[in-house]
Structure formats: structure tokens, C-alpha cells
Amino acid sequence: MFKKILVANRGEIAVRAFRAAFEIGAKTVAVFPYEDRNSVHRLKADEAYEINAEGSPVRAYLSVSEMIRIAKESGADAIYPGYGFLSENPDLAREAVRNGIAFVGPAPEILELAGDKVNAKAAAIRANVPVLASTASSDDSKALLNQAKEIGFPLFVKAVAGGGGRGMRKVDQESDLPEALSQAMSEAESAFGDARVFLEQAVIRPRHIEVQILADNHGNIIHLHERDCSIQRRNQKVIEIAPAPLLDDKLRQQLFVDAVAFAKEIGYQNAGTVEFLIETSGPNTGKHVFIEMNPRIQVEHTVTEEVTDVDLVQSQLRIAAGATLQEIGLSQENIKPHGFALQCRITT
């Protein structure tokens, strides 16, 4: 097991990671910009170091060079990214490995693939997982306008590097598409530094179901059942439920099969979530499609922990240290969900 873990994050997920590290006998390192000098997460770690980055405090948590500097200065042998900030950044994973520090998450090339929704969809097709009709990614509005008729309306404009509903617009008619493209590209450039978007067929009345995955570094993959994240506001999840209520069991099992198949196709490692939409009206009622994979722990991981009794964060650390799922004590047969868990987020 690692001797010292730097948590490249703040707030709840940082405190959560410190607890998991303490329980497996590892020391912990917190990072913080000047503005967070009195934050709770700084006080919960064994050591704390200030991030020397200019600009906003948010930008400080996005500094790969500072995370590596502090990891080396503190003697940390692993970096845990949590969710948000650098959690899906392949540069942090790559620089960590280059400096002899373990990255608690997928390999850089997997982060790059999963972070590009178009390439992820191509991988889903190779794994025989159903997907929606879509265009290639581009930052050329004219090219996308010309391809829109092939998709049909309504459709979604989606940022290639998007997340949390940012860089995403629903378009019901062709006349609204130019403005939606302009807004989505501008938002994507500002939020992710990547203005590329693509067009994707819209599911009119979807359920949003996601499957939790754990994969070790030895090719073993299991699922930890599903969460229902259908209740959303501005394309951001508000309520997450495990297990998904009133879901046909045959469909539930197929989602598990497809989630594992996708993870195997891309050689996934560590914790991740494969997300699907299910049509609830019209001629395609009951059909599901892959939309993306989040290559990290998610905010709503706690509802899965409640119904499976599996500590996902601790599992992430053990897997990154080289343990197999069997050594952790996990197999598909012994993951039996019980009870019911719900999480509600406050959004603005």
C-alpha cells in the first residue's frame, strides 16, 4: 500500500479520501490556495501545502505542475484526484507516472479516450453497445450546420470535453441551431479549453441510468449495479437513486453487460461510471443507448456504497497500489445490493 497520498482536491471528496487513506494506514497530504487556508479539508490531512498559482483559487486546483511539485516535496507516492478539477486530466496522470508517482485512476490514454465523447462512442460501437446517431466533432459551425439534417431534429449540441451540462444545448428546430452552436462552443472553450462540439440525436423522454464499474490492473472488471439520475435541472443531476426504481430486470441486466463490455473494450482500470439513456415513450420505448463514461469517482458514488457496502474510494486506492479485485475481497457474485439509497444535490 502507498505510504503517503496527496489528494489533489478540496471539500467533501478530499475529506472522504483522507478517511479512506487513514483506514488503510497511509499518511495524507492536503493542498490549498491562499483563499482556502482555513478550509476544513486542510485540517483533516497529516500535512498541508499551499498551491502557488496565480489567478482564481479554482485555477490553483487545476495546476498540474504544482500538484507534482507538492507531491515530490512532501514525499507522496500517490496522487488521488477525486472528482472535478484534475480528475479527468491525462496530463496529471502522465506527469505523475513520469515522476515515479502513482496516479489513482485510469492510464492517461484511457482518460483521453473517455474524455472525448466522440471517440468513446466509437469504442462503444466496437463493443456492440447501442449508441445514438451523431456527427463527427468540430469547431466549424458551418460544417456542423450542413450535417444537422442527417441527424434530424430535435438534437443536442454537445461539447466533446463536456460535463455537468456545460457546453450542451437542446435544439428543437433548424433555425435555432446557429445560436446554440455559438453558445455551446463559447461555453466549452471557457470551461474546458476545447471549443469542439458534435451533434447528437435527442432522446425525447429519457431515463438516465448509470452503472458503477470497478476494474483492477489485471483485466478483472465487475459492476456494482446501477443508479437512476433521471431527475435533472439544466442537464445537471439533482436526485440520484440506487437501485433504479421500476426498471425492467431484463433491461437492467443488459445494462450491466453493456457497461462491462465497454470497459473491457477500452482496457479500463480503477473506478468509473458508464452512462445510458433509456427511451420511455414512442416506438423506441425501452431501448437504451450509451452516452458516455466518466473515468473517475462520481459525486453520487455514496448511494452505491450504501446499497453494496463497498467502499469505492478505498477500493480505488487498493487497485492503484496493484491489488486485484479478489485480493480486495470483491467478486461479481458477492455484490448483492440491499435496501434503497437516495442523494439530493442543491443546484443553482
Coordinates of C-alpha atoms in Angstrom, one line a residue:
M1 CA 0.0 0.0 0.0
F2 CA 1.0 3.6 -0.5
K3 CA 2.8 5.3 2.3
K4 CA 1.6 8.9 1.6
I5 CA -1.2 10.1 -0.6
L6 CA -1.7 13.6 -1.9
V7 CA -5.3 14.5 -2.6
A8 CA -5.5 16.9 -5.5
N9 CA -8.9 18.3 -4.5
R10 CA -10.8 20.1 -1.7
G11 CA -14.0 19.9 0.3
E12 CA -16.1 16.7 0.8
I13 CA -14.2 14.4 -1.6
A14 CA -10.8 15.4 -0.1
V15 CA -12.0 14.6 3.4
R16 CA -13.5 11.4 2.2
A17 CA -10.2 10.4 0.6
F18 CA -8.3 11.2 3.8
R19 CA -10.5 8.9 5.8
A20 CA -10.0 6.1 3.3
A21 CA -6.3 6.6 3.3
F22 CA -6.2 6.6 7.1
E23 CA -8.1 3.3 7.3
I24 CA -5.5 1.6 5.1
G25 CA -2.6 3.0 7.0
A26 CA -1.4 5.8 4.6
K27 CA -0.4 9.3 5.5
T28 CA -2.2 12.2 3.8
V29 CA -1.3 15.4 2.1
A30 CA -3.8 18.3 1.5
V31 CA -3.3 21.1 -1.0
F32 CA -4.9 24.6 -0.8
P33 CA -4.6 28.0 -2.4
Y34 CA -4.4 31.0 0.0
E35 CA -8.1 31.6 -0.1
D36 CA -8.7 28.0 1.3
R37 CA -6.2 28.4 4.1
N38 CA -9.0 27.9 6.7
S39 CA -10.9 25.2 4.9
V40 CA -11.8 22.0 6.7
H41 CA -10.0 19.7 4.3
R42 CA -6.7 21.4 5.1
L43 CA -7.1 20.5 8.8
K44 CA -8.0 16.8 8.1
A45 CA -4.8 15.8 6.5
D46 CA -1.5 14.9 8.1
E47 CA 0.3 17.6 6.1
A48 CA -0.9 20.6 4.1
Y49 CA 0.9 22.7 1.4
E50 CA -0.1 25.9 -0.3
I51 CA -0.5 25.9 -4.0
N52 CA 1.5 28.7 -5.6
A53 CA -0.7 29.6 -8.6
E54 CA -1.7 32.9 -10.0
G55 CA -5.3 33.8 -10.7
S56 CA -8.5 32.4 -9.1
P57 CA -8.5 29.8 -6.4
V58 CA -10.2 27.4 -8.9
R59 CA -7.2 27.8 -11.2
A60 CA -4.9 26.8 -8.4
Y61 CA -6.5 23.3 -8.2
L62 CA -6.0 22.9 -11.9
S63 CA -2.2 23.3 -11.8
V64 CA -0.6 20.1 -12.8
S65 CA 2.9 21.4 -12.2
E66 CA 2.0 22.5 -8.6
M67 CA 0.5 19.1 -7.8
I68 CA 3.6 17.4 -9.0
R69 CA 5.8 19.8 -7.1
I70 CA 4.0 19.3 -3.8
A71 CA 3.9 15.6 -4.3
K72 CA 7.6 15.5 -4.7
E73 CA 8.3 17.9 -1.9
S74 CA 6.1 16.1 0.6
G75 CA 7.3 12.6 -0.4
A76 CA 3.9 11.4 -1.6
D77 CA 4.0 8.2 -3.6
A78 CA 0.4 8.6 -5.0
I79 CA -2.0 11.3 -6.1
Y80 CA -5.7 10.9 -5.7
P81 CA -7.7 13.3 -7.9
G82 CA -11.3 12.7 -6.7
Y83 CA -13.9 14.3 -9.0
G84 CA -13.9 17.6 -10.8
F85 CA -10.7 19.7 -11.2
L86 CA -7.9 17.4 -12.5
S87 CA -9.7 14.1 -12.1
E88 CA -10.0 13.5 -15.8
N89 CA -6.8 15.3 -16.9
P90 CA -4.4 13.0 -18.7
D91 CA -1.6 15.4 -18.2
L92 CA -1.7 14.9 -14.4
A93 CA -1.7 11.1 -14.8
R94 CA 1.1 11.3 -17.3
E95 CA 3.3 13.6 -15.3
A96 CA 2.7 11.6 -12.1
V97 CA 3.9 8.4 -13.7
R98 CA 6.9 10.2 -15.3
N99 CA 7.9 11.4 -11.8
G100 CA 7.5 7.9 -10.3
I101 CA 4.3 8.8 -8.5
A102 CA 1.2 6.6 -8.8
F103 CA -2.0 8.1 -10.2
V104 CA -5.1 6.8 -8.6
G105 CA -7.2 6.4 -11.7
P106 CA -7.1 5.2 -15.3
A107 CA -4.0 5.4 -17.5
P108 CA -3.5 8.7 -19.5
E109 CA -4.6 7.2 -22.8
I110 CA -7.8 5.9 -21.2
L111 CA -8.6 9.3 -19.8
E112 CA -8.0 10.8 -23.2
L113 CA -10.3 8.3 -24.9
A114 CA -13.1 8.5 -22.3
G115 CA -12.8 12.3 -22.2
D116 CA -13.5 12.6 -25.9
K117 CA -17.2 11.7 -26.3
V118 CA -16.9 11.0 -30.0
N119 CA -14.0 8.5 -29.5
A120 CA -15.8 7.0 -26.6
K121 CA -18.9 6.4 -28.8
A122 CA -16.7 4.8 -31.4
A123 CA -15.4 2.4 -28.7
A124 CA -19.0 1.6 -27.7
I125 CA -19.8 0.7 -31.3
R126 CA -16.8 -1.7 -31.4
A127 CA -18.1 -3.3 -28.2
N128 CA -21.6 -3.8 -29.8
V129 CA -23.2 -1.3 -27.3
P130 CA -26.1 0.7 -28.9
V131 CA -25.5 4.4 -29.4
L132 CA -27.4 7.4 -30.8
A133 CA -26.8 8.8 -34.3
S134 CA -24.3 11.7 -34.2
T135 CA -21.8 13.7 -36.2
A136 CA -18.0 14.0 -36.0
S137 CA -16.7 16.6 -33.6
S138 CA -15.7 20.0 -35.0
D139 CA -15.3 23.7 -34.1
D140 CA -16.5 24.6 -37.5
S141 CA -20.1 25.8 -37.2
K142 CA -20.8 25.7 -41.0
A143 CA -19.7 22.0 -41.2
L144 CA -21.9 21.1 -38.3
L145 CA -24.9 23.0 -39.8
N146 CA -24.5 21.0 -43.0
Q147 CA -24.6 17.7 -41.1
A148 CA -27.6 18.6 -38.9
K149 CA -30.2 17.3 -41.4
E150 CA -28.6 13.8 -41.3
I151 CA -29.3 13.7 -37.6
G152 CA -32.8 15.3 -37.7
F153 CA -34.5 17.5 -35.0
P154 CA -34.7 17.7 -32.1
L155 CA -31.0 17.2 -31.4
F156 CA -28.4 18.1 -28.9
V157 CA -25.2 20.1 -29.3
K158 CA -22.6 18.6 -27.0
A159 CA -19.1 19.6 -26.1
V160 CA -16.5 16.9 -26.8
A161 CA -14.9 17.6 -23.4
G162 CA -18.1 18.5 -21.7
G163 CA -19.5 17.5 -18.3
G164 CA -22.0 18.8 -15.8
G165 CA -24.3 20.1 -18.5
R166 CA -21.8 22.7 -19.7
G167 CA -21.3 23.1 -23.5
M168 CA -24.7 21.4 -24.1
R169 CA -27.8 22.7 -25.8
K170 CA -31.0 21.1 -26.9
V171 CA -32.2 22.3 -30.3
D172 CA -35.8 21.7 -31.5
Q173 CA -35.7 23.3 -34.9
E174 CA -33.1 24.2 -37.5
S175 CA -33.4 27.9 -37.2
D176 CA -32.2 27.8 -33.6
L177 CA -29.0 25.8 -34.3
P178 CA -26.6 28.6 -35.2
E179 CA -27.1 30.4 -31.9
A180 CA -27.0 27.1 -30.0
L181 CA -23.7 26.2 -31.6
S182 CA -22.2 29.6 -30.8
Q183 CA -23.2 29.4 -27.2
A184 CA -22.1 25.8 -26.7
M185 CA -18.7 26.4 -28.3
S186 CA -18.1 29.5 -26.3
E187 CA -19.1 27.8 -23.0
A188 CA -17.0 24.7 -23.9
E189 CA -13.9 26.9 -24.7
S190 CA -14.3 28.7 -21.4
A191 CA -15.0 25.7 -19.2
F192 CA -12.7 23.1 -20.8
G193 CA -10.3 24.9 -23.1
D194 CA -11.7 22.9 -26.1
A195 CA -14.4 24.5 -28.3
R196 CA -15.2 21.3 -30.3
V197 CA -18.7 20.1 -30.2
F198 CA -20.8 17.4 -32.0
L199 CA -24.4 16.9 -32.8
E200 CA -26.3 14.0 -31.4
Q201 CA -29.9 12.7 -31.8
A202 CA -32.1 13.7 -28.9
V203 CA -34.0 11.1 -26.8
I204 CA -37.3 12.8 -26.1
R205 CA -38.3 11.4 -22.7
P206 CA -35.3 9.6 -21.3
R207 CA -34.4 7.9 -18.1
H208 CA -30.7 8.4 -17.2
I209 CA -29.3 5.3 -15.8
E210 CA -25.6 4.8 -14.9
V211 CA -23.7 1.7 -14.0
Q212 CA -20.8 1.8 -11.5
I213 CA -17.7 -0.1 -12.6
L214 CA -14.6 -1.3 -10.7
A215 CA -11.6 -2.7 -12.7
D216 CA -8.2 -3.8 -11.4
N217 CA -4.9 -3.5 -13.3
H218 CA -5.1 -7.2 -14.2
G219 CA -8.1 -7.3 -16.6
N220 CA -10.7 -8.1 -14.0
I221 CA -13.9 -6.0 -14.2
I222 CA -17.1 -6.0 -12.1
H223 CA -20.2 -3.8 -11.9
L224 CA -21.7 -2.5 -8.7
H225 CA -25.2 -2.2 -10.1
E226 CA -27.0 1.0 -11.2
R227 CA -28.1 4.4 -10.2
D228 CA -31.0 6.4 -11.5
C229 CA -30.1 10.0 -12.2
S230 CA -33.1 11.0 -14.3
I231 CA -34.2 14.0 -12.2
Q232 CA -32.1 16.8 -13.5
R233 CA -32.1 20.6 -13.7
R234 CA -30.3 22.4 -16.6
N235 CA -28.8 19.0 -17.5
Q236 CA -27.3 18.6 -14.1
K237 CA -28.3 15.7 -11.8
V238 CA -30.4 16.7 -8.8
I239 CA -31.5 13.4 -7.3
E240 CA -29.6 10.1 -7.6
I241 CA -31.2 6.8 -6.5
A242 CA -29.9 3.3 -6.1
P243 CA -31.1 0.9 -7.2
A244 CA -33.1 2.4 -10.1
P245 CA -36.9 2.0 -9.3
L246 CA -39.3 0.3 -11.6
L247 CA -36.6 -0.8 -14.1
D248 CA -37.3 -3.9 -16.1
D249 CA -34.9 -6.6 -14.8
K250 CA -34.1 -7.9 -18.3
L251 CA -33.1 -4.3 -19.3
R252 CA -31.2 -3.9 -16.0
Q253 CA -29.1 -7.0 -16.7
Q254 CA -28.4 -5.8 -20.3
L255 CA -27.1 -2.5 -19.0
F256 CA -24.7 -4.4 -16.8
V257 CA -23.5 -6.5 -19.7
D258 CA -23.0 -3.5 -21.9
A259 CA -21.2 -1.4 -19.2
V260 CA -18.7 -4.2 -18.6
A261 CA -18.3 -4.8 -22.4
F262 CA -17.5 -1.1 -22.9
A263 CA -15.0 -1.1 -20.0
K264 CA -13.3 -4.2 -21.4
E265 CA -13.1 -2.7 -24.9
I266 CA -11.1 0.3 -23.7
G267 CA -9.0 -1.6 -21.1
Y268 CA -10.4 0.3 -18.3
Q269 CA -8.8 0.5 -14.8
N270 CA -10.0 1.7 -11.4
A271 CA -13.5 3.2 -10.7
G272 CA -15.7 4.6 -13.4
T273 CA -19.3 5.0 -14.5
V274 CA -20.9 4.0 -17.8
E275 CA -24.0 6.1 -18.5
F276 CA -27.0 5.2 -20.6
L277 CA -30.3 6.8 -21.7
I278 CA -33.5 4.8 -21.9
E279 CA -36.4 5.9 -24.1
T280 CA -39.7 6.0 -22.2
S281 CA -42.1 7.0 -24.9
G282 CA -42.8 6.4 -28.6
P283 CA -41.8 3.5 -30.8
N284 CA -38.4 3.1 -29.2
T285 CA -39.8 2.7 -25.6
G286 CA -37.5 0.6 -23.5
K287 CA -34.5 0.9 -25.8
H288 CA -31.2 2.0 -24.3
V289 CA -28.2 3.8 -25.7
F290 CA -24.7 4.6 -24.4
I291 CA -23.9 8.3 -23.9
E292 CA -20.5 8.5 -22.1
M293 CA -18.2 7.1 -19.5
N294 CA -16.9 9.1 -16.6
P295 CA -13.4 7.9 -15.8
R296 CA -13.4 8.8 -12.1
I297 CA -15.3 8.6 -8.9
Q298 CA -18.6 10.5 -9.0
V299 CA -20.4 12.7 -6.6
E300 CA -23.2 10.2 -6.3
H301 CA -20.9 7.2 -5.5
T302 CA -22.2 7.3 -1.9
V303 CA -25.6 5.9 -2.9
T304 CA -23.9 2.9 -4.4
E305 CA -21.8 2.4 -1.3
E306 CA -24.9 2.5 0.8
V307 CA -26.6 -0.4 -1.0
T308 CA -23.5 -2.5 -1.7
D309 CA -21.4 -2.0 1.4
V310 CA -18.3 -1.5 -0.8
D311 CA -16.0 1.4 0.0
L312 CA -15.3 2.7 -3.5
V313 CA -12.7 5.2 -2.6
Q314 CA -10.7 2.7 -0.6
S315 CA -11.1 0.3 -3.5
Q316 CA -9.6 2.9 -5.8
L317 CA -6.6 3.2 -3.6
R318 CA -6.0 -0.5 -3.3
I319 CA -6.4 -1.1 -7.0
A320 CA -4.0 1.7 -7.8
A321 CA -1.5 0.1 -5.5
G322 CA -1.7 -3.2 -7.5
A323 CA -4.3 -5.2 -5.7
T324 CA -6.7 -7.5 -7.6
L325 CA -10.4 -7.3 -7.1
Q326 CA -10.1 -10.8 -5.5
E327 CA -7.5 -9.5 -3.0
I328 CA -9.8 -6.7 -2.1
G329 CA -12.5 -9.3 -1.4
L330 CA -14.7 -8.3 -4.4
S331 CA -16.3 -10.6 -7.0
Q332 CA -19.4 -10.2 -9.0
E333 CA -21.1 -12.9 -7.1
N334 CA -20.7 -11.2 -3.7
I335 CA -22.0 -7.8 -4.9
K336 CA -25.6 -8.1 -3.8
P337 CA -27.4 -4.7 -3.4
H338 CA -29.8 -4.3 -0.5
G339 CA -32.1 -1.6 0.6
F340 CA -32.5 1.8 -1.1
A341 CA -30.4 5.0 -1.1
L342 CA -31.1 8.5 -2.3
Q343 CA -29.0 11.6 -2.6
C344 CA -30.2 15.1 -3.4
R345 CA -28.0 17.9 -4.6
I346 CA -28.7 21.6 -4.3
T347 CA -28.1 23.4 -7.6
T348 CA -28.2 27.0 -8.7

